[in-house]
CSV table of C-alpha atoms in Angstrom, one decimal:
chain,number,residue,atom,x,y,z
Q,1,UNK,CA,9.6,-8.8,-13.6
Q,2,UNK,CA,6.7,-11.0,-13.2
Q,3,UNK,CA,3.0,-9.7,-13.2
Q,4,UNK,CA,0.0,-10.8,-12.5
Q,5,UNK,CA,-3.2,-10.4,-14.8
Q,6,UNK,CA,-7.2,-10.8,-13.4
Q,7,UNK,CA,-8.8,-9.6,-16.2
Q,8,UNK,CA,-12.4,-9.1,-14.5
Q,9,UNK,CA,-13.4,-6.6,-12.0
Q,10,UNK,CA,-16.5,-8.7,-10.9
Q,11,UNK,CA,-18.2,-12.1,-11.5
Q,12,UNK,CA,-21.5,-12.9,-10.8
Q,13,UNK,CA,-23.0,-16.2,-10.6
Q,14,UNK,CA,-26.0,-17.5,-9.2
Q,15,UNK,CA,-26.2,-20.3,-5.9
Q,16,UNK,CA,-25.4,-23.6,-7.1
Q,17,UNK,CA,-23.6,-22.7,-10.3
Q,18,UNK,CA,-19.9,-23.3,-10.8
Q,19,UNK,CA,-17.9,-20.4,-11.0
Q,20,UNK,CA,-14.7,-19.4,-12.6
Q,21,UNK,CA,-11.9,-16.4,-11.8
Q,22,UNK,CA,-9.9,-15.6,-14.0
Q,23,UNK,CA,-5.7,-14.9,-13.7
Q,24,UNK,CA,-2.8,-15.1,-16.4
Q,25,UNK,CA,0.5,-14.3,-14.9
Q,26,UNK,CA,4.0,-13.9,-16.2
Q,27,UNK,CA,7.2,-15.0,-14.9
Q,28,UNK,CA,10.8,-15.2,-16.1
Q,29,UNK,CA,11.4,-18.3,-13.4
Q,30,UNK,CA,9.1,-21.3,-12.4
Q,31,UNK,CA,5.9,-19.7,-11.3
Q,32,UNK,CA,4.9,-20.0,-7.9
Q,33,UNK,CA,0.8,-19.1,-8.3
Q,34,UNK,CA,-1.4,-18.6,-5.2
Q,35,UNK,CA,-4.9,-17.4,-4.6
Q,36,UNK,CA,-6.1,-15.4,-1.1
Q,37,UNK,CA,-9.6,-13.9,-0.6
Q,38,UNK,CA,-10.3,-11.1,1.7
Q,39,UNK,CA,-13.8,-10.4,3.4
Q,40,UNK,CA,-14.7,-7.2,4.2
Q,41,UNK,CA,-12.6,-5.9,7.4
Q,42,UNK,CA,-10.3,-8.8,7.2
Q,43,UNK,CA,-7.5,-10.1,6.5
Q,44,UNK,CA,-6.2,-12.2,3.2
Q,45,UNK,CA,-6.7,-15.7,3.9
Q,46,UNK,CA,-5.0,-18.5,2.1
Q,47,UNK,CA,-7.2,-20.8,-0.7
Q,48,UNK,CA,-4.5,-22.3,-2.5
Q,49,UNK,CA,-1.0,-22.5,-4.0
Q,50,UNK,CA,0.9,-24.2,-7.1
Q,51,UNK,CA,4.2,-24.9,-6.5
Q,52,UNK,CA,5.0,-28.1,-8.3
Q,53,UNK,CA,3.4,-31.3,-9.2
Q,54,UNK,CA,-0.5,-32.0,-10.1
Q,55,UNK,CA,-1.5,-29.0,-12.3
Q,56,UNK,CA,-4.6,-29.5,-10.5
Q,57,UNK,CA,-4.6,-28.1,-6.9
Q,58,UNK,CA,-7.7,-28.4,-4.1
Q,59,UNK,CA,-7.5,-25.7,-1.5
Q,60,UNK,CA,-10.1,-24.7,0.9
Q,61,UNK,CA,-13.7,-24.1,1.6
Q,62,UNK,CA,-13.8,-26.4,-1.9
Q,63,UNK,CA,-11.9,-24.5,-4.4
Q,64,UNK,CA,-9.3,-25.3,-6.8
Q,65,UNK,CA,-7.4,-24.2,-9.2
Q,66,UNK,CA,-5.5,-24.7,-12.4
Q,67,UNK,CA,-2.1,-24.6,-13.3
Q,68,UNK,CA,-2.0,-24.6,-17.4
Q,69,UNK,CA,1.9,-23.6,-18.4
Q,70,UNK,CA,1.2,-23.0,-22.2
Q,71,UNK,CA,-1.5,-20.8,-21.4
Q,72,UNK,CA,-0.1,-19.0,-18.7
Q,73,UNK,CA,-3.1,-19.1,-16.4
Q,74,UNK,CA,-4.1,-20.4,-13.0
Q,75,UNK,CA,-8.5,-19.9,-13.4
Q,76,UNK,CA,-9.9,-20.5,-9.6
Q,77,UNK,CA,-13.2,-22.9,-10.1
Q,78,UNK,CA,-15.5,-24.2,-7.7
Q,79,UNK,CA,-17.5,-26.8,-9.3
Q,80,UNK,CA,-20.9,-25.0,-7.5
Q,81,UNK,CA,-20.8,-21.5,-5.6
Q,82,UNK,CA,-22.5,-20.5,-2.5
Q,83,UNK,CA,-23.6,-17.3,-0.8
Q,84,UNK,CA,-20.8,-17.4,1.4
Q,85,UNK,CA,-18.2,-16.9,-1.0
Q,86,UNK,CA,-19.2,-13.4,-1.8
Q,87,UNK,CA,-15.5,-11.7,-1.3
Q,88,UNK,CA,-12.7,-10.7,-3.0
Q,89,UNK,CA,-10.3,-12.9,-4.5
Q,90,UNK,CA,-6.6,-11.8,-5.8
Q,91,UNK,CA,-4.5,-14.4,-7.6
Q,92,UNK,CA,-0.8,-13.9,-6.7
Q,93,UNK,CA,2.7,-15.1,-8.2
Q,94,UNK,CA,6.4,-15.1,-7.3
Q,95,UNK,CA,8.8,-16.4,-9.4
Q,96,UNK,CA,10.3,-19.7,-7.7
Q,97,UNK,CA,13.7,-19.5,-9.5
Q,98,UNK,CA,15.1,-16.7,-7.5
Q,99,UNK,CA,15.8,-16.4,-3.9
Q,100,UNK,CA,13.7,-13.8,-2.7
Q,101,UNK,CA,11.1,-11.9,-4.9
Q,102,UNK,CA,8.2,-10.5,-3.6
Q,103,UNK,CA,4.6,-11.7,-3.9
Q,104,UNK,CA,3.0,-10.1,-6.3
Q,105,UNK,CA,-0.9,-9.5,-6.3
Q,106,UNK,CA,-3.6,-9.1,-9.5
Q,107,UNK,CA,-5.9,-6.4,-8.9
Q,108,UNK,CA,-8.6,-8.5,-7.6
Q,109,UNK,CA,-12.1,-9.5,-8.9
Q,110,UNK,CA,-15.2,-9.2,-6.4
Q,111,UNK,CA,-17.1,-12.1,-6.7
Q,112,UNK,CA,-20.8,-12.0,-5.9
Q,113,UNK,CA,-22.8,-15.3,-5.4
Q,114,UNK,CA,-27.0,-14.7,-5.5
Q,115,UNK,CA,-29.3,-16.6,-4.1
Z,1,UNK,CA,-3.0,-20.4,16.7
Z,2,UNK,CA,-3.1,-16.6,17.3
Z,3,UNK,CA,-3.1,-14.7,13.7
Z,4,UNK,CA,-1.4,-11.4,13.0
Z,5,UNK,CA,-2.3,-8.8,14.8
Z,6,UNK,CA,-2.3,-5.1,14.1
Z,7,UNK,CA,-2.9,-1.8,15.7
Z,8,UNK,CA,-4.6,0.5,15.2
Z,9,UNK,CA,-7.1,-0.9,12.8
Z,10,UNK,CA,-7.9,2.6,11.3
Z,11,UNK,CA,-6.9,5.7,12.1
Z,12,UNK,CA,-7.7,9.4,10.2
Z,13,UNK,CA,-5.1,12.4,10.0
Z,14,UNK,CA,-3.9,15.0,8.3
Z,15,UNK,CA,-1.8,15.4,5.7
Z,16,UNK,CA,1.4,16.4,6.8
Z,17,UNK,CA,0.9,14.8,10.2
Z,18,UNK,CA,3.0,11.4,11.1
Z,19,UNK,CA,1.4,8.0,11.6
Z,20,UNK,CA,3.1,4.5,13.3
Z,21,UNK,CA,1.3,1.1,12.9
Z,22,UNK,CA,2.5,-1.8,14.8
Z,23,UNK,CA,2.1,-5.4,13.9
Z,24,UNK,CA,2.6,-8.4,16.3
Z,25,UNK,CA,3.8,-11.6,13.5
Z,26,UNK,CA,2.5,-15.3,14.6
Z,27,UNK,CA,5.0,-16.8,16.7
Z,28,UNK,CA,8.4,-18.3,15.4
Z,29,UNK,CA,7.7,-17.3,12.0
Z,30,UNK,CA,11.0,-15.3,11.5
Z,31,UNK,CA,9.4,-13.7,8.0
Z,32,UNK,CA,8.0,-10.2,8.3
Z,33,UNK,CA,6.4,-8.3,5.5
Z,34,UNK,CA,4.5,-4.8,5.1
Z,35,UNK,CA,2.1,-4.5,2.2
Z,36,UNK,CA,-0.1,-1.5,1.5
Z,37,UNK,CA,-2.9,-2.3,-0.2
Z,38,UNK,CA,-5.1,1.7,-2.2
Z,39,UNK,CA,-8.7,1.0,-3.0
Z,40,UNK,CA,-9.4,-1.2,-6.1
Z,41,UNK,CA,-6.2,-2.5,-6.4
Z,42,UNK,CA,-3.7,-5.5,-5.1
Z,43,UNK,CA,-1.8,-5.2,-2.4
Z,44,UNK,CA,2.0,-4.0,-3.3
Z,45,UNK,CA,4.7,-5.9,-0.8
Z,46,UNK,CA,6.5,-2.5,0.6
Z,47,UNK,CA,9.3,-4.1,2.9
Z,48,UNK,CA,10.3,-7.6,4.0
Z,49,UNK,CA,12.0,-8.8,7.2
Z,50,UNK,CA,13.8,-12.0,7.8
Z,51,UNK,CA,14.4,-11.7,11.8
Z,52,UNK,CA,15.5,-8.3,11.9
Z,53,UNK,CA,17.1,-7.9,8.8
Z,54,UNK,CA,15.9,-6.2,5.7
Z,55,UNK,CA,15.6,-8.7,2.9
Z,56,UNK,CA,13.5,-6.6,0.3
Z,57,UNK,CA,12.5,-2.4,0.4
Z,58,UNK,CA,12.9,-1.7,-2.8
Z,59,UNK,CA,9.1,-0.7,-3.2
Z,60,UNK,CA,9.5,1.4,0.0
Z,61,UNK,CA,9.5,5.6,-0.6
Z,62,UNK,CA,12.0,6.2,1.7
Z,63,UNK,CA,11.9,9.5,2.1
Z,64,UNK,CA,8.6,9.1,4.2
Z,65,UNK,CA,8.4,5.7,4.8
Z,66,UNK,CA,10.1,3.8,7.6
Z,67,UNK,CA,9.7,0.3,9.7
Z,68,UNK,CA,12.0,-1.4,11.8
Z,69,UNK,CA,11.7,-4.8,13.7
Z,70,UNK,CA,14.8,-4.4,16.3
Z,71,UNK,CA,14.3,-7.8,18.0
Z,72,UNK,CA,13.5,-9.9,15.1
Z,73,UNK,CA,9.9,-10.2,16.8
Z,74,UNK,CA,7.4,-7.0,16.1
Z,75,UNK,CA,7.4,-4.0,13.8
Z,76,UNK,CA,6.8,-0.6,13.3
Z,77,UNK,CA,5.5,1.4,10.5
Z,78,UNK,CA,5.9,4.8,10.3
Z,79,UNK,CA,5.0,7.7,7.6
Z,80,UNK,CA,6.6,11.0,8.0
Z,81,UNK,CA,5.0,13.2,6.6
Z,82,UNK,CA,1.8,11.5,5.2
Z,83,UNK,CA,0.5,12.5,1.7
Z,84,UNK,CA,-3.1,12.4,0.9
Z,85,UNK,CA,-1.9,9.4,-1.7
Z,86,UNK,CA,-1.1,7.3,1.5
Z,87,UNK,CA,-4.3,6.5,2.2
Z,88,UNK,CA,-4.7,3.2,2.0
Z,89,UNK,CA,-5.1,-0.5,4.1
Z,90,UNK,CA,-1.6,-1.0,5.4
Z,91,UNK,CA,-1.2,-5.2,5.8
Z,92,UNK,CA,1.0,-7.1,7.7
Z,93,UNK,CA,2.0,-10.5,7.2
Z,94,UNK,CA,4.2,-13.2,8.1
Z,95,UNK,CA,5.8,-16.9,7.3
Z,96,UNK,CA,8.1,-19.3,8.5
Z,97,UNK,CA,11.4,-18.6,6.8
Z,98,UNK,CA,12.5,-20.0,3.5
Z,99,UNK,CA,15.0,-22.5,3.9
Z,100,UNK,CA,16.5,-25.9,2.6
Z,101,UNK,CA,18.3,-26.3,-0.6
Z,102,UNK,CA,15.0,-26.1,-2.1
Z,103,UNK,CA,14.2,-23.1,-1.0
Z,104,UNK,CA,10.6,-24.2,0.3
Z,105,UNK,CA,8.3,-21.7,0.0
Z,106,UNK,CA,5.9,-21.1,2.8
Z,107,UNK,CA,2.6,-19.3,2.6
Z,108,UNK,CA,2.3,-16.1,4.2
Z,109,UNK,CA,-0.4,-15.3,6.8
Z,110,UNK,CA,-1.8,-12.2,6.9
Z,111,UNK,CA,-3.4,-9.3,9.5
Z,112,UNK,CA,-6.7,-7.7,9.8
Z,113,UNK,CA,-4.8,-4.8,8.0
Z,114,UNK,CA,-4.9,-0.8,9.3
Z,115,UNK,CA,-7.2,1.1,7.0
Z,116,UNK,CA,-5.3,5.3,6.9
Z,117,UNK,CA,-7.5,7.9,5.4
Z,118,UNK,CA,-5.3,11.4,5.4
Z,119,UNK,CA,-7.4,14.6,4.8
């Protein structure tokens, strides 16, 4: 069964400064890896996905992520972090060698950007 | 593009009492899931809908739990009868359907959610 590990509950980082969220994950198959964040009273919303190809993978608003196999882990970066990005962020896997296994969702980390 | 869309987007009751929630998929995206989605924690996928079809409700307590999607369009929701530990944001969320001999994995798009406190 594959599983998906954030192993902080919040990051803080000040305006400017690049920031980094953490996620291992585990997988029998080929790991599909995503990352959504959610504002408050909203919806998940799409950032990114790794699927194949580049280990490195630009999504939106700026942020990217890293696919590292050996280390099992797909960190979200954002080389410098702004207010706006205060939310919560889940990293999310599926494993791409079966047909039709769920998503399944880390606990999420609540990142908070000070000015 | 219209999102997902959900209703209602919170709603209190009691324990014991039932609850439906209805969510409205983007159009011609054939993929329908539910997730629900307790305080401090991910949100856990608890049925999946290809058209009308049940694909995946393994995660789905049964005995309480039920959602249907008769036309392959909207769904329903429903917990009968609700326990306290059902409170919760209940998500909705949809994608184009998996297909090819690649199996091409689309992204899924996701509602505002329905946030269910039970007393």
């Amino acid at each position: 069964a594959q599983s998906v590990a954030q192993p902080e509950d919040q990051v803080n980082v000040a305006e400017g400064n690049p920031l980094t969220v953490k996620c291992t994950y585990s997988v029998s198959g080929n790991p599909y890896l995503f990352w959504y964040v959610q504002y408050p009273n909203r919806g998940l919303q799409f950032l990114l996905k790794y699927i194949t190809g580049d280990n490195l993978v630009k999504g939106s608003y700026g942020f990217e992520a890293e696919f590292n196999k050996s280390q099992t882990s797909f960190h979200l970066k954002k080389p410098s972090a702004l207010v706006s990005d205060s939310a919560l962020y889940f990293c999310a896997v599926r494993d791409g060698g079966s047909g039709n296994t769920p998503l399944v969702f880390g606990k999420g980390t609540r990142l908070s950007v000070i000015a | 593009e219209a999102g997902v869309a959900q209703s209602p987007r919170y709603k209190i009751i009691e324990k014991r009492q039932s609850v439906a929630f209805w969510c409205n998929p983007i159009s011609g995206h054939a993929t329908l899931y539910w997730y629900q989605q307790i305080l401090g924690q991910g949100p856990k996928l608890l049925i999946q809908f290809q058209n009308n079809g049940v694909v995946d409700d393994s995660q789905l307590p049964k005995d309480r739990f039920s959602a249907e999607r008769l036309k392959g369009v909207d769904s329903t929701l429903k917990i009968q009868p609700a326990k306290l530990e059902d409170s919760a944001v209940y998500l909705c969320a949809s994608s184009l359907r998996s297909q090819g001999p690649l199996r091409i994995y689309n992204e899924q798009f996701f509602g505002p959610g329905t946030r269910l406190t039970v007393l």
